[in-house]
Coordinates of C-alpha atoms in Angstrom, one line a residue:
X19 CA 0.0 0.0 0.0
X20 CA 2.6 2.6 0.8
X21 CA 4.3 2.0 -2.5
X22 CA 0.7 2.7 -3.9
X23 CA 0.5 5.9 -2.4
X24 CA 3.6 6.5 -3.0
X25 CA 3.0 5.9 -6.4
X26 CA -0.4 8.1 -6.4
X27 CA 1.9 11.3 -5.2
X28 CA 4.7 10.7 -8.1
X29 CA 1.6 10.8 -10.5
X30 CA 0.3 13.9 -8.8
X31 CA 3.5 15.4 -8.8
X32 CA 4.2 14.8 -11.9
X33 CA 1.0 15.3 -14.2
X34 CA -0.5 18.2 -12.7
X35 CA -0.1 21.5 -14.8
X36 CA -0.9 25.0 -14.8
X37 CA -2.7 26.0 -17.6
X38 CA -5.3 24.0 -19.6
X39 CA -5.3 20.4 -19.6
X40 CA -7.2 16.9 -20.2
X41 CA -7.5 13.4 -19.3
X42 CA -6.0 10.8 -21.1
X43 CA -6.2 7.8 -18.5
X44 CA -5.3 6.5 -14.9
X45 CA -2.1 5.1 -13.5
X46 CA -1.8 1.1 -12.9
X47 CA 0.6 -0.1 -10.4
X48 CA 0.8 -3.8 -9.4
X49 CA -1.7 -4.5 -12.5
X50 CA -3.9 -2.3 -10.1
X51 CA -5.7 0.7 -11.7
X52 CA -4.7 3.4 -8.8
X53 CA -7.9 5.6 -8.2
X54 CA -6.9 9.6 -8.4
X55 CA -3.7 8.2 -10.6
X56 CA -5.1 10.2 -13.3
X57 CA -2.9 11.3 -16.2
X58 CA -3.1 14.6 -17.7
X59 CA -1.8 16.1 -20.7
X60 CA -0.7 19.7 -21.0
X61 CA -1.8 21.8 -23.9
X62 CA 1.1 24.1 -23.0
X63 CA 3.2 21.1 -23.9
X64 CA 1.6 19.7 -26.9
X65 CA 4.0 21.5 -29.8
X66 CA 7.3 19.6 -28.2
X67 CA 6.0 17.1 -30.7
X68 CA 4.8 13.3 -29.5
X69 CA 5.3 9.3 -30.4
X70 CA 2.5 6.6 -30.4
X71 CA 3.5 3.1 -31.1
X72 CA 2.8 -0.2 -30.7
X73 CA 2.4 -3.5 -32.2
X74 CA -0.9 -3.9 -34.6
X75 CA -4.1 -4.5 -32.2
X76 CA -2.5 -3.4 -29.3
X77 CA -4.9 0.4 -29.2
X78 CA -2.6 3.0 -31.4
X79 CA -5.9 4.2 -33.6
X80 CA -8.2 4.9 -30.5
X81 CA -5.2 6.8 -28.7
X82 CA -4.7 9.2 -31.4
X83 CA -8.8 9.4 -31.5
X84 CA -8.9 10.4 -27.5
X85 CA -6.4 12.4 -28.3
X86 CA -7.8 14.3 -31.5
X87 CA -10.9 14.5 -29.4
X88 CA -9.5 16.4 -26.4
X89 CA -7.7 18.6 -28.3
X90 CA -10.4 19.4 -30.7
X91 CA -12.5 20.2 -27.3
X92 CA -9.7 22.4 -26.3
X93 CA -10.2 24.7 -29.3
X94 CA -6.9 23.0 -31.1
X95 CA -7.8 22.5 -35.2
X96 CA -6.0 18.8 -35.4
X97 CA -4.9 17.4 -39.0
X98 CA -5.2 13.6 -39.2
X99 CA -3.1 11.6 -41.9
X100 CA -5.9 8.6 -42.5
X101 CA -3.4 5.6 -43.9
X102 CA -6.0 2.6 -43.3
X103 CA -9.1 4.4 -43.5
X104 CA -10.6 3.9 -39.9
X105 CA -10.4 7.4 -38.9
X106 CA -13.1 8.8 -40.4
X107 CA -15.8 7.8 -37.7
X108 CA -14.7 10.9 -35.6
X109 CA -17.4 12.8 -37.5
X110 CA -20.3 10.4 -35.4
X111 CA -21.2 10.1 -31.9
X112 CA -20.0 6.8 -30.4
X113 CA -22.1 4.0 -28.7
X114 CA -21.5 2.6 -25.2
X115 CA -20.8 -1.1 -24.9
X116 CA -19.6 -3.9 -22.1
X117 CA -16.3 -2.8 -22.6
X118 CA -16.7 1.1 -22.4
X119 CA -18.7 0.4 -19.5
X120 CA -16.3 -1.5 -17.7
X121 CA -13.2 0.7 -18.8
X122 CA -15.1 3.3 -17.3
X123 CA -16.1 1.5 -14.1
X124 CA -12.1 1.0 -13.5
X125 CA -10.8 4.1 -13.7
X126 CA -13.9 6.2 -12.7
X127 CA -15.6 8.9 -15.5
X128 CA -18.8 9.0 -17.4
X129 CA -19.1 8.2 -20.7
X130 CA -20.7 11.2 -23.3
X131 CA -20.9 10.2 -26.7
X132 CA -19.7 12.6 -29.3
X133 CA -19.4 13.6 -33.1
X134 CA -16.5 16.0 -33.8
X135 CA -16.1 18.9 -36.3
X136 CA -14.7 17.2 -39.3
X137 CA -13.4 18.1 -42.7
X138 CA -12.7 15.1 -45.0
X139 CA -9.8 15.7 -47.3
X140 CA -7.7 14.0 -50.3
X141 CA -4.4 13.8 -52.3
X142 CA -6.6 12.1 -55.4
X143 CA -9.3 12.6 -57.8
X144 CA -11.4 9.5 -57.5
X145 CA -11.2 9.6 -53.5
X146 CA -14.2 11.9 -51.9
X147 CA -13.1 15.0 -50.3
X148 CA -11.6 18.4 -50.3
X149 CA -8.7 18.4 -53.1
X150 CA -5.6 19.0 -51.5
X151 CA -3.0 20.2 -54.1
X152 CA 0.6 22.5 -54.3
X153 CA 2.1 24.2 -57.1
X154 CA 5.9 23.1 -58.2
X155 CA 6.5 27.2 -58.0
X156 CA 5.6 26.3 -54.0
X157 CA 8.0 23.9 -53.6
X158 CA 10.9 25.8 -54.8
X159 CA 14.0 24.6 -56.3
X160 CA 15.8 23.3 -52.8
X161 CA 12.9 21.2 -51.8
X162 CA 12.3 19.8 -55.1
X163 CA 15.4 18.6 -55.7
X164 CA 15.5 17.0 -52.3
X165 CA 12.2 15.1 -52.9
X166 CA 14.0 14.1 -56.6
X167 CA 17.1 13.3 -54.5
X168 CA 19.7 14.9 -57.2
X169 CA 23.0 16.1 -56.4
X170 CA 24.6 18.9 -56.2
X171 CA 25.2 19.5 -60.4
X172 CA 21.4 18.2 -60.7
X173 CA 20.3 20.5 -58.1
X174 CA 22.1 23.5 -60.1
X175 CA 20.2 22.9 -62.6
X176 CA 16.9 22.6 -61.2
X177 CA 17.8 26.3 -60.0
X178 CA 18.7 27.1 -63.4
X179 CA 15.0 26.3 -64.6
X180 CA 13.1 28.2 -61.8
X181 CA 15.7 31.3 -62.7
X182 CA 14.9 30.8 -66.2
X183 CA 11.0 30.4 -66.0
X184 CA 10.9 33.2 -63.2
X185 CA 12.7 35.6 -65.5
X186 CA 10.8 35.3 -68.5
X187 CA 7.3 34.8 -66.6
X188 CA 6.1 31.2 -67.5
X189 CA 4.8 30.0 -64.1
X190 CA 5.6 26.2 -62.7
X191 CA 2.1 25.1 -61.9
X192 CA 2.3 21.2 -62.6
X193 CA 4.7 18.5 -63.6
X194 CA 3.5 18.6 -66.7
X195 CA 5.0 22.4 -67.0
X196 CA 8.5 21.1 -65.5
X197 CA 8.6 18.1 -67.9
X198 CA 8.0 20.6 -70.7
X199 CA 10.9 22.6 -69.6
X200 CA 13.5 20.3 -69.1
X201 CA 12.5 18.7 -72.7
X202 CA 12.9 22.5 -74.1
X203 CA 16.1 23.2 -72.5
X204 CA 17.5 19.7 -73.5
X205 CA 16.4 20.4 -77.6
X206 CA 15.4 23.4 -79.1
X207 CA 15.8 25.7 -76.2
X208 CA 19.5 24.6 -75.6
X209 CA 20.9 27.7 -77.3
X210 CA 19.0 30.2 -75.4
X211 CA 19.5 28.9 -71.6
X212 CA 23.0 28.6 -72.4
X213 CA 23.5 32.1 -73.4
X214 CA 22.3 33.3 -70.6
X215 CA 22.7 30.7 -67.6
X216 CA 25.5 29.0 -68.5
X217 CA 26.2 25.1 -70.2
X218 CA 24.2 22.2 -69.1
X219 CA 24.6 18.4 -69.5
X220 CA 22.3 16.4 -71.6
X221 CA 23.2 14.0 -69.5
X222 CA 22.1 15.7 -66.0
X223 CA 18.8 17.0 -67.8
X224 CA 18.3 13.3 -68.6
X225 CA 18.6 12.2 -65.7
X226 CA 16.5 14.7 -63.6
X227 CA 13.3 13.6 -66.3
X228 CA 13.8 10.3 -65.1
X229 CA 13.5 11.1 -61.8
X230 CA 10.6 13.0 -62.0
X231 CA 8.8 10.4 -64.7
X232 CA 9.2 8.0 -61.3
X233 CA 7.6 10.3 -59.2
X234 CA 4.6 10.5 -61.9
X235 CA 4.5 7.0 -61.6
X236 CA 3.5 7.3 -57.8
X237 CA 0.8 9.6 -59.2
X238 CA 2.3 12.7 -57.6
X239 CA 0.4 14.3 -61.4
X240 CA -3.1 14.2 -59.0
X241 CA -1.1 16.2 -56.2
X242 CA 0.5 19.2 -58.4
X243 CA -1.5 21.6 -59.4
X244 CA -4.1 24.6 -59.1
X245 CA -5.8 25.8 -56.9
X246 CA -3.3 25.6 -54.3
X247 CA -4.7 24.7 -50.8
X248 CA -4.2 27.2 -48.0
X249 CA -2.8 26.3 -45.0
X250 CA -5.0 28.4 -43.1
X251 CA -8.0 26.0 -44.0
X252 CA -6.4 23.8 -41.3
X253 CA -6.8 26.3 -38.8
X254 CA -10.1 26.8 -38.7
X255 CA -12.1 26.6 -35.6
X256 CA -16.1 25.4 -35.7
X257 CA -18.8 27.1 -35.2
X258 CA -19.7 25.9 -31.6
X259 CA -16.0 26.9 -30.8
X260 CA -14.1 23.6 -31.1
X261 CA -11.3 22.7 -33.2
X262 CA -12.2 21.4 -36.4
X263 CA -10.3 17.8 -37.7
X264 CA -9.1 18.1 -41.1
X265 CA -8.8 13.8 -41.7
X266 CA -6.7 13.6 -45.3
X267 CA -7.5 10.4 -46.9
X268 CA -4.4 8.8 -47.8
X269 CA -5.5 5.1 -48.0
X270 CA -3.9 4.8 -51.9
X271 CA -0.7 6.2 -50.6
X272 CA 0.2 2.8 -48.5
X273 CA 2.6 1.7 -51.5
X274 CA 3.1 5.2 -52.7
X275 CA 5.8 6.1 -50.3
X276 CA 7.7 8.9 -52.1
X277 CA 4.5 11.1 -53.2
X278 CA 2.9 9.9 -48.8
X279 CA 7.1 11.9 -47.7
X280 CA 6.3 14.8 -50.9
X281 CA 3.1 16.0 -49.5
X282 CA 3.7 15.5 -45.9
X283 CA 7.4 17.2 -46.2
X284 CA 5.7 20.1 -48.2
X285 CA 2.6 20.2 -45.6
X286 CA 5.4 21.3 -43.1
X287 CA 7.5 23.6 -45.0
X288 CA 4.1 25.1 -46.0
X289 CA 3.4 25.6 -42.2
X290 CA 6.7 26.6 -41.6
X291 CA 7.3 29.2 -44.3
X292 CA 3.4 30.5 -43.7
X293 CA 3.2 31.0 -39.7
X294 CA 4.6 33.8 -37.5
X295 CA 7.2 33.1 -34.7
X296 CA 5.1 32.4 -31.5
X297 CA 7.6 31.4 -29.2
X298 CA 5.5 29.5 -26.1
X299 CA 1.6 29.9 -26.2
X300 CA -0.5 28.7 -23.9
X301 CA -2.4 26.0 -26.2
X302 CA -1.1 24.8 -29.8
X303 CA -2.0 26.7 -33.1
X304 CA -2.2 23.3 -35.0
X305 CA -1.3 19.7 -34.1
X306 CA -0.8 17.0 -37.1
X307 CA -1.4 13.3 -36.5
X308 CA 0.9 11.2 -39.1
X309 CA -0.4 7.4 -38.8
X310 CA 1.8 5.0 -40.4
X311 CA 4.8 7.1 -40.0
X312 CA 7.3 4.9 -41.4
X313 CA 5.5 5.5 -44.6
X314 CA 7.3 9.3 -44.5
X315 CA 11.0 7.3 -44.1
X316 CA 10.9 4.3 -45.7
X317 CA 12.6 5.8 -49.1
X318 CA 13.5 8.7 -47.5
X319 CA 17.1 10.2 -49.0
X320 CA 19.7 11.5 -46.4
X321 CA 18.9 14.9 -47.8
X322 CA 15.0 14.5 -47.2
X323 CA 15.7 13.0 -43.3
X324 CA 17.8 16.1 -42.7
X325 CA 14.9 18.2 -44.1
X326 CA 12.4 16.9 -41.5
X327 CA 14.7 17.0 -39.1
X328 CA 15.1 20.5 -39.2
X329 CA 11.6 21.8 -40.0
X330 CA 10.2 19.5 -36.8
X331 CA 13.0 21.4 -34.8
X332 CA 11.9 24.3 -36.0
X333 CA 8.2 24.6 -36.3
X334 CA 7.8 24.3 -32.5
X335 CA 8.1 27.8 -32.3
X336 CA 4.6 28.4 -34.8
X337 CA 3.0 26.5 -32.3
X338 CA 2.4 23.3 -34.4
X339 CA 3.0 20.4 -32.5
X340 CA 4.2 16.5 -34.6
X341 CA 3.1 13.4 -33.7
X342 CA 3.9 10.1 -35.4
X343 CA 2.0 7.0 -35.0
X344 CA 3.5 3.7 -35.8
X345 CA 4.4 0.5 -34.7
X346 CA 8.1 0.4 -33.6
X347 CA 9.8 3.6 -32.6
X348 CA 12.5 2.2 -34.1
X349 CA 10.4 2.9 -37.3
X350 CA 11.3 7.0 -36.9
X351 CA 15.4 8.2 -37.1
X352 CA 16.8 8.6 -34.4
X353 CA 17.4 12.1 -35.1
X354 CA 13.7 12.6 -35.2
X355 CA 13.1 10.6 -32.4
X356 CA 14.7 13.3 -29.8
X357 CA 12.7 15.9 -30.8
X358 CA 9.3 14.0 -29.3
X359 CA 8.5 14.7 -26.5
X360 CA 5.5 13.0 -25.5
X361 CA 6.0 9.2 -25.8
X362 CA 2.5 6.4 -26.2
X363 CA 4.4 3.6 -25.8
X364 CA 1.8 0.5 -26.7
X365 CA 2.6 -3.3 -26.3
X366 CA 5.2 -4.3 -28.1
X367 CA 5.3 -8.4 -29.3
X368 CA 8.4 -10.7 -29.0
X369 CA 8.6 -13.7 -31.0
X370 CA 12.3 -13.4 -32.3
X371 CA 15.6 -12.6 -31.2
X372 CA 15.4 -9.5 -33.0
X373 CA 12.0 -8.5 -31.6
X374 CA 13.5 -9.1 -27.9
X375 CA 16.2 -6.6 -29.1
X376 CA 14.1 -4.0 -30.1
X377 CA 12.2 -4.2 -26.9
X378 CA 15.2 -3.7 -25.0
X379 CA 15.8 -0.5 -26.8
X380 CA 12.5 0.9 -26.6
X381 CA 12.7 0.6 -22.6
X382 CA 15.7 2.0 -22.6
X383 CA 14.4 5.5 -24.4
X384 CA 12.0 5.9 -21.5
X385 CA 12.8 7.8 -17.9
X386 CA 14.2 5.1 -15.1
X387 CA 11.2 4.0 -13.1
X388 CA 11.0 2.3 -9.7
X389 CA 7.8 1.2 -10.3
X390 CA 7.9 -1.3 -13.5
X391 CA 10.3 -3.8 -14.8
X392 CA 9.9 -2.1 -18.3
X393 CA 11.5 -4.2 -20.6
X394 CA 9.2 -7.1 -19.3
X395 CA 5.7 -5.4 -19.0
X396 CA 6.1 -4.0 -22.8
X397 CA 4.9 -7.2 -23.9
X398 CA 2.0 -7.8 -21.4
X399 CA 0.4 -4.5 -21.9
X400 CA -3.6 -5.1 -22.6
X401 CA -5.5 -3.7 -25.1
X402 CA -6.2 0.4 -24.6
X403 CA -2.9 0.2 -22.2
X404 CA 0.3 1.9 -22.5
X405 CA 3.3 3.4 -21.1
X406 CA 3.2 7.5 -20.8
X407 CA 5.8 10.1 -20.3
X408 CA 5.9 13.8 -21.5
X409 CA 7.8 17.1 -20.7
X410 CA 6.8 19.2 -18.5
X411 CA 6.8 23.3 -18.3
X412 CA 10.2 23.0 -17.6
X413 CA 11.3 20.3 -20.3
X414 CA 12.0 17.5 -17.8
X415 CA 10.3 14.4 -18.5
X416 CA 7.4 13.1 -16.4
X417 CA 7.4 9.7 -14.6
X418 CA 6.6 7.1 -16.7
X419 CA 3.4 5.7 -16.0
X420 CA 1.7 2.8 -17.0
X421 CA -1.7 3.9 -18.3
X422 CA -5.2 2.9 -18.8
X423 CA -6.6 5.0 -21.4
X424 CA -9.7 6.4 -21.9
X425 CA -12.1 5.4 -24.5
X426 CA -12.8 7.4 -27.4
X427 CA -16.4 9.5 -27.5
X428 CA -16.5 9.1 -31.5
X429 CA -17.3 6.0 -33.1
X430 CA -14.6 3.4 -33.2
X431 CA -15.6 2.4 -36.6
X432 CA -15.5 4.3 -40.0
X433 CA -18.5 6.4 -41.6
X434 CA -20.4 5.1 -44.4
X435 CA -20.7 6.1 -47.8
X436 CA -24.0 8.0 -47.2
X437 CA -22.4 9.9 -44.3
X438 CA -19.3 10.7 -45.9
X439 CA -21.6 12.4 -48.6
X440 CA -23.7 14.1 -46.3
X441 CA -20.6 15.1 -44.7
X442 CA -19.2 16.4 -47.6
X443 CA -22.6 18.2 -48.5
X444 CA -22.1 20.4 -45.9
X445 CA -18.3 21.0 -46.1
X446 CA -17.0 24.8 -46.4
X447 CA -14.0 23.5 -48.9
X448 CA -15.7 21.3 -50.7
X449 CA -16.3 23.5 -53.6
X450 CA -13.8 25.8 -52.9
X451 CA -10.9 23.4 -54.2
X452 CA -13.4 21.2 -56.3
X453 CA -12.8 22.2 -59.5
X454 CA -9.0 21.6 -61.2
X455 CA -7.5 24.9 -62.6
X456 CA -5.4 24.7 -65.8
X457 CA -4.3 28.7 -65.9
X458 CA -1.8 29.6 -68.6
X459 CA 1.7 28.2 -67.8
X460 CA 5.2 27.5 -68.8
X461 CA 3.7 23.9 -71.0
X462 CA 0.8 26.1 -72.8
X463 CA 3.6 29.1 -72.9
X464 CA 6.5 26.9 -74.8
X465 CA 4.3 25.6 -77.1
X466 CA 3.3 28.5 -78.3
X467 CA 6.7 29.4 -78.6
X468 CA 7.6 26.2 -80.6
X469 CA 4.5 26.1 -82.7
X470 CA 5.4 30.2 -83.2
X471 CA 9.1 29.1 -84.7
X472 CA 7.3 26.1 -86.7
X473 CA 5.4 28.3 -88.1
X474 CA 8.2 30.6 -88.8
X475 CA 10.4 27.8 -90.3
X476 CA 7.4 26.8 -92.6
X477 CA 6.5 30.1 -94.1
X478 CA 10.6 31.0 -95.0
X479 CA 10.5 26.9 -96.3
X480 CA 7.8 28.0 -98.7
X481 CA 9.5 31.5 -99.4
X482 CA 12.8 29.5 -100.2
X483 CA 10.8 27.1 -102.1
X484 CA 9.0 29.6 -104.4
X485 CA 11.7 31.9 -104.9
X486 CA 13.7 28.5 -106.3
X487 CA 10.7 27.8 -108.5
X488 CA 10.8 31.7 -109.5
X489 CA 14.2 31.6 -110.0
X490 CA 14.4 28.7 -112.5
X491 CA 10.9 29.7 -114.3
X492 CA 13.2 32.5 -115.5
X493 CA 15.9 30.2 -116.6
X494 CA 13.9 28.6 -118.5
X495 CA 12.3 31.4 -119.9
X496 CA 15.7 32.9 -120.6
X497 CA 17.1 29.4 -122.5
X498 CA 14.5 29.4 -124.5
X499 CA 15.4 32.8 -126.1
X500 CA 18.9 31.8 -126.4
X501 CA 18.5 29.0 -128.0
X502 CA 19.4 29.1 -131.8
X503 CA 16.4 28.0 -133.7
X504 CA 14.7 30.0 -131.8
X505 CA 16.9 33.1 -132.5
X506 CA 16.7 32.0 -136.3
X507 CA 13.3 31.9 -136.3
X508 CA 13.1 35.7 -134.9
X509 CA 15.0 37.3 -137.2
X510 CA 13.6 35.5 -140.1
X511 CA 10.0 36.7 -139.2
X512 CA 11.5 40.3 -138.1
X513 CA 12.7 40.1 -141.7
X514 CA 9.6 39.4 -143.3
X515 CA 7.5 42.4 -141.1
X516 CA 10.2 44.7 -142.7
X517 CA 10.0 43.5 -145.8
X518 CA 6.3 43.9 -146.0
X519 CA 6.1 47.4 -144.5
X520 CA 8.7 48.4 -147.0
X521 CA 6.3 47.0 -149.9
X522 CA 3.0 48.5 -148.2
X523 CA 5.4 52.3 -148.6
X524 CA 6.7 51.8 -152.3
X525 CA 9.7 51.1 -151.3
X526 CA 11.1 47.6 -151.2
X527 CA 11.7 45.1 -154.0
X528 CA 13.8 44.6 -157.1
X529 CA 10.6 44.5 -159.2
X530 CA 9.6 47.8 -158.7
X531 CA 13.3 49.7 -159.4
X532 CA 13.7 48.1 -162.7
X533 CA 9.7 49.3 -163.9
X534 CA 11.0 52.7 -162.8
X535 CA 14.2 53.0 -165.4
X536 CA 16.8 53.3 -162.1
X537 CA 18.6 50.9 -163.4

């Protein structure tokens, strides 16, 4: 009992905050659920970015829901990447069961179903929901070419083509326009760049196609684009006052990992390059759920992983808060791994060797504890159980406590296709970024310019062509007064005109001078 209560006080000590808060669960000690144990989270605390994992079944989905939920009731818009599709049910009130009951019963609440404010969103055009899309102007030359993964004499070039379209005003709007480019400056626009911005390989050009012709193959096509979205859309608060949950629908993306790390890394940069300095607020601006979080790193370039890095180092300080859901925290860089502050650690499983390894690890990332054997208890973790730790006001980490979480308000199950429409019905966005732009851009603009100097090339092909026909018309013309019958033939009939004129005036023929006695 006294280590109870002395557990109780560590928990108390520990987990209570100034500032606004809510309750994720209730301390278990000696597989006990400790009453007043209970766990809070700090919304002061929530941009020091967060890790949920576990093994599959073990409760990761419903944590992020509770905490989507409390945060959404806290005023915090929340942006949830939906990999498997089971997020969606946010958007409808849940239904108590046996379980809820008796999860309830254990660690003392009452349950009030809930639907949240949701916005349904998507990267594709055969998925329903608000069209998400980014311009390649957005992404810039630096981030591009870390997404393409091209070196250094690549990268030039890419700089070279956003120089060269800047400067003679033919936006970037789609691959298709950055395609059309690098085919213009490989062929007939060679000359030109070159005079200007300096040689560049057929080689490199080649190669940078090919890169991007992979990333088309991911359909990244569906992503670039007009209209643009705005970041602020994500930031919107409902009308009752609560935090609306923008869920992006990124179920085709599961074997699309370079377009799932595209979008995500230029969510952030977006975020980053759009929101003021904030320094520490009381509550978040904007918290981001990424479920399935390996997905971002699994072909992931050293140049990319440095790119996260720094923007989730950074974008603490606009008051947007990471968290990555996934099953082994082994799953996220290490480098990226320090910068989370708030650790869900689920059940992990050990069948191999390997998976007894990992375990090891994982307990030793958490805070030294006098209350658990860690490394044993990770795998006996129930359902809707897990490990907690956070930083406090102060950055030190809180006790770790083993935690029984409370149940979700929102439906544990996904909406159907009648309530996603309805859903969508009544959606703000909806036709706001319904309808795909195609605005005038570098592809229409070099065409022009190509059919312009076909065109061109034609009309002086036919003036060649006709002043060769004019040209030899007169030679022939010419030959055929030169030639010697011909000439013969002239001055025979010039003879006979001036014979016959001489006649017609008395004057001509032998004839006539002999009548006259001259002779």
């Amino acid at each position: 009992m006294a280590d109870k209560e002395k557990f109780l006080q560590a928990v108390k000590d520990g987990y209570t905050f100034k500032g606004e808060t809510f309750r994720i669960g209730t301390g278990v000690a000696d597989k006990e659920v400790v009453a007043g144990a209970d766990v809070f989270l700090a919304l002061k605390t929530m941009n020091r970015h967060g890790l949920i994992a576990g093994a599959t079944g073990t409760g990761k989905t419903k944590t992020l829901q509770v905490l989507a939920e409390g945060l959404s009731d806290a005023s915090v818009p929340v942006v949830l990447m939906d990999i498997k599709g089971d997020l969606s049910g946010i958007a409808a009130a849940g239904v108590s069961n046996a379980k809820i009951e008796e999860r309830l019963k254990s660690i003392g609440g009452e349950y009030k179903p809930a639907a949240f404010p949701v916005e349904l969103m998507t990267l594709s055009a055969d998925k329903k929901g608000v069209r998400l899309r980014a311009t390649v102007s957005e992404f810039g030359p630096i981030l591009l070419s870390k997404i393409l993964g091209l070196n250094d004499t690549q990268q030039g070039i890419v700089a070279m083509i956003f120089k060269f379209c800047d400067d003679n005003k033919m936006p970037l709007l789609d691959l298709k326009d950055f395609v059309k480019i690098i085919q213009y400056i490989s062929d007939e626009g060679k000359d030109t760049i070159e005079k200007d911005y300096g040689k560049i390989s057929t080689s490199s050009t080649g190669t940078i196609l090919r890169k991007v012709i992979e990333l088309q193959q991911q359909g990244a096509d569906a992503f670039f684009g007009e209209p643009s979205f705005d970041v602020d859309d994500l930031l919107r608060i409902s009308d009752d006052g609560r935090g609306m949950i923008s869920i992006i629908r990124v179920m085709e993306l599961q074997d699309r990992p370079k377009l799932f790390s595209t979008f995500m890394l230029s969510l952030l940069a977006e975020l980053y390059a759009t929101l003021p300095e904030e320094g520490d607020m009381d509550k978040p601006k904007l918290i981001l759920f990424i479920d399935e979080a390996h997905l971002v790193f699994q072909e992931a370039n050293e140049a990319l992983l440095q790119q996260i890095e720094t923007v989730i180092k950074l974008i603490r300080s606009k008051g947007v808060g990471i968290f990555f859901c996934t099953q082994n925290p082994q799953d996220v860089p290490a480098s990226v791994l320090a910068q989370l502050g708030l650790k869900v650690q689920h059940a992990l499983r050990a069948f191999t060797a390997a998976d007894r390894k990992v375990i090891k690890q994982a307990a030793e990332n958490y805070p030294e504890t006098d209350f658990y054997d860690v490394d044993e208890l990770l795998t006996q973790l129930g359902i809707g159980e897990a490990f907690i730790t956070m930083l406090n006001e102060k950055g030190i980490p809180t006790p770790l406590v083993h935690t029984m979480l409370v149940p979700p308000r929102s439906r544990m199950d996904i909406l159907s296709d009648g309530e996603v429409d309805t859903l969508l019905t009544k959606s703000k966005l909806e036709k706001k970024y319904a309808k795909t732009l195609d605005s005038e851009s570098a592809y229409e603009i070099i065409n022009a310019k190509l059919e312009e100097a076909a065109e061109k090339t034609k009309a002086a092909e036919e003036e060649k062509v006709q002043a060769k026909e004019e040209k030899k018309a007169a030679k022939e013309e010419k030959g055929f007064f030169d030639n010697p019958t011909v000439k013969q033939v002239g001055r025979t009939a010039a003879s006979v005109i001036t014979r016959s004129l001489l006649g017609a005036l008395g004057l001509g023929g032998r004839s006539t001078r002999k009548k006259s006695g001259w002779f």
